[in-house]
Amino acid sequence: MALAESIEYDKIEVVGIYKAVQVRKKNVIKKDGVEIASNFERYVLSAGTLDDSDNLVDNPLDKEADGVTAIPDEVKNVCNVVWTTAVKTAYKEFLIAQKSS
């Protein structure tokens, strides 16, 4: 009886005008190659955050929401494609407007 655990990134979705990237990962446990259990985790990535001077600091794309797990290359690639300069500029303006409301 061999147990194995794996992670599958089964959904990577781009949502909204600021191109938030939603990620669903499936944690799978298999016994002798047959899936016996699984659960899902989700997290959302945005293009960045504002610093104290209202400059947009790019999302470093290094760790998932748990602060430990590295973001997989397939997710990074999607982020790098959709987070264009225009998207980052619009997102920065949105964040600044949110601060003053």
CSV table of C-alpha atoms in Angstrom, one decimal:
chain,number,residue,atom,x,y,z
A,1,MET,CA,0.0,0.0,0.0
A,2,ALA,CA,1.7,3.1,-1.3
A,3,LEU,CA,0.3,6.5,-0.4
A,4,ALA,CA,1.2,9.6,-2.4
A,5,GLU,CA,0.3,13.2,-2.0
A,6,SER,CA,0.3,15.7,-4.9
A,7,ILE,CA,-0.9,19.2,-5.8
A,8,GLU,CA,-2.7,20.0,-9.0
A,9,TYR,CA,-3.4,23.6,-10.1
A,10,ASP,CA,-6.6,22.9,-11.9
A,11,LYS,CA,-8.1,26.4,-12.4
A,12,ILE,CA,-6.3,29.6,-13.2
A,13,GLU,CA,-8.8,32.4,-14.0
A,14,VAL,CA,-8.4,36.0,-14.9
A,15,VAL,CA,-11.2,38.2,-13.5
A,16,GLY,CA,-12.2,41.8,-13.8
A,17,ILE,CA,-10.8,44.9,-15.4
A,18,TYR,CA,-7.7,44.9,-13.1
A,19,LYS,CA,-7.0,41.3,-14.1
A,20,ALA,CA,-7.1,39.6,-10.7
A,21,VAL,CA,-5.8,36.0,-11.1
A,22,GLN,CA,-7.8,33.4,-9.2
A,23,VAL,CA,-6.0,30.1,-8.5
A,24,ARG,CA,-7.6,26.9,-7.4
A,25,LYS,CA,-5.3,24.1,-6.3
A,26,LYS,CA,-6.3,20.6,-5.6
A,27,ASN,CA,-4.5,18.6,-2.9
A,28,VAL,CA,-4.7,14.9,-3.8
A,29,ILE,CA,-4.0,11.8,-1.8
A,30,LYS,CA,-3.7,8.6,-3.8
A,31,LYS,CA,-3.4,5.0,-2.6
A,32,ASP,CA,-1.7,2.7,-5.1
A,33,GLY,CA,-2.3,5.3,-7.8
A,34,VAL,CA,-6.1,5.6,-7.1
A,35,GLU,CA,-7.4,8.9,-5.7
A,36,ILE,CA,-8.8,8.3,-2.2
A,37,ALA,CA,-9.2,11.9,-1.0
A,38,SER,CA,-8.8,15.5,-2.1
A,39,ASN,CA,-9.5,19.0,-1.0
A,40,PHE,CA,-9.3,22.5,-2.6
A,41,GLU,CA,-7.6,25.7,-1.7
A,42,ARG,CA,-8.1,29.0,-3.5
A,43,TYR,CA,-6.3,32.3,-3.5
A,44,VAL,CA,-6.3,35.5,-5.5
A,45,LEU,CA,-3.4,37.5,-6.8
A,46,SER,CA,-3.5,41.2,-7.7
A,47,ALA,CA,-0.9,43.2,-9.7
A,48,GLY,CA,0.5,44.9,-6.6
A,49,THR,CA,0.0,47.1,-3.6
A,50,LEU,CA,0.6,50.8,-2.9
A,51,ASP,CA,3.6,51.9,-0.8
A,52,ASP,CA,3.5,55.0,1.5
A,53,SER,CA,4.2,57.3,-1.4
A,54,ASP,CA,1.3,55.8,-3.6
A,55,ASN,CA,3.7,54.0,-5.9
A,56,LEU,CA,2.5,50.7,-7.1
A,57,VAL,CA,4.8,47.9,-5.8
A,58,ASP,CA,4.6,44.9,-8.2
A,59,ASN,CA,3.4,41.6,-6.7
A,60,PRO,CA,6.7,39.7,-6.3
A,61,LEU,CA,5.0,36.4,-7.3
A,62,ASP,CA,7.1,34.4,-4.9
A,63,LYS,CA,4.8,32.9,-2.3
A,64,GLU,CA,1.1,31.8,-2.2
A,65,ALA,CA,-1.3,33.1,0.4
A,66,ASP,CA,0.1,30.7,3.0
A,67,GLY,CA,3.5,32.5,2.9
A,68,VAL,CA,5.4,29.2,2.4
A,69,THR,CA,4.4,27.6,-0.9
A,70,ALA,CA,6.1,28.9,-4.0
A,71,ILE,CA,3.8,30.1,-6.7
A,72,PRO,CA,4.1,27.7,-9.7
A,73,ASP,CA,5.5,28.9,-13.0
A,74,GLU,CA,2.2,28.4,-14.8
A,75,VAL,CA,0.5,30.9,-12.5
A,76,LYS,CA,3.4,33.4,-12.8
A,77,ASN,CA,3.3,33.2,-16.6
A,78,VAL,CA,-0.5,34.0,-16.6
A,79,CYS,CA,0.1,37.0,-14.3
A,80,ASN,CA,3.0,38.3,-16.4
A,81,VAL,CA,0.9,38.2,-19.5
A,82,VAL,CA,-2.2,39.9,-18.2
A,83,TRP,CA,-0.7,42.5,-15.9
A,84,THR,CA,0.3,44.9,-18.6
A,85,THR,CA,1.5,48.4,-18.0
A,86,ALA,CA,-2.0,49.7,-18.7
A,87,VAL,CA,-3.6,47.3,-16.3
A,88,LYS,CA,-1.0,48.2,-13.5
A,89,THR,CA,-1.6,52.0,-14.1
A,90,ALA,CA,-5.4,51.6,-13.9
A,91,TYR,CA,-5.1,49.4,-10.8
A,92,LYS,CA,-2.8,52.0,-9.1
A,93,GLU,CA,-5.4,54.7,-9.8
A,94,PHE,CA,-8.1,52.5,-8.4
A,95,LEU,CA,-6.1,51.8,-5.2
A,96,ILE,CA,-5.4,55.5,-4.7
A,97,ALA,CA,-9.1,56.4,-5.2
A,98,GLN,CA,-10.0,53.7,-2.7
A,99,LYS,CA,-7.7,55.3,-0.1
A,100,SER,CA,-9.4,58.7,-0.3
A,101,SER,CA,-12.9,57.4,-0.1
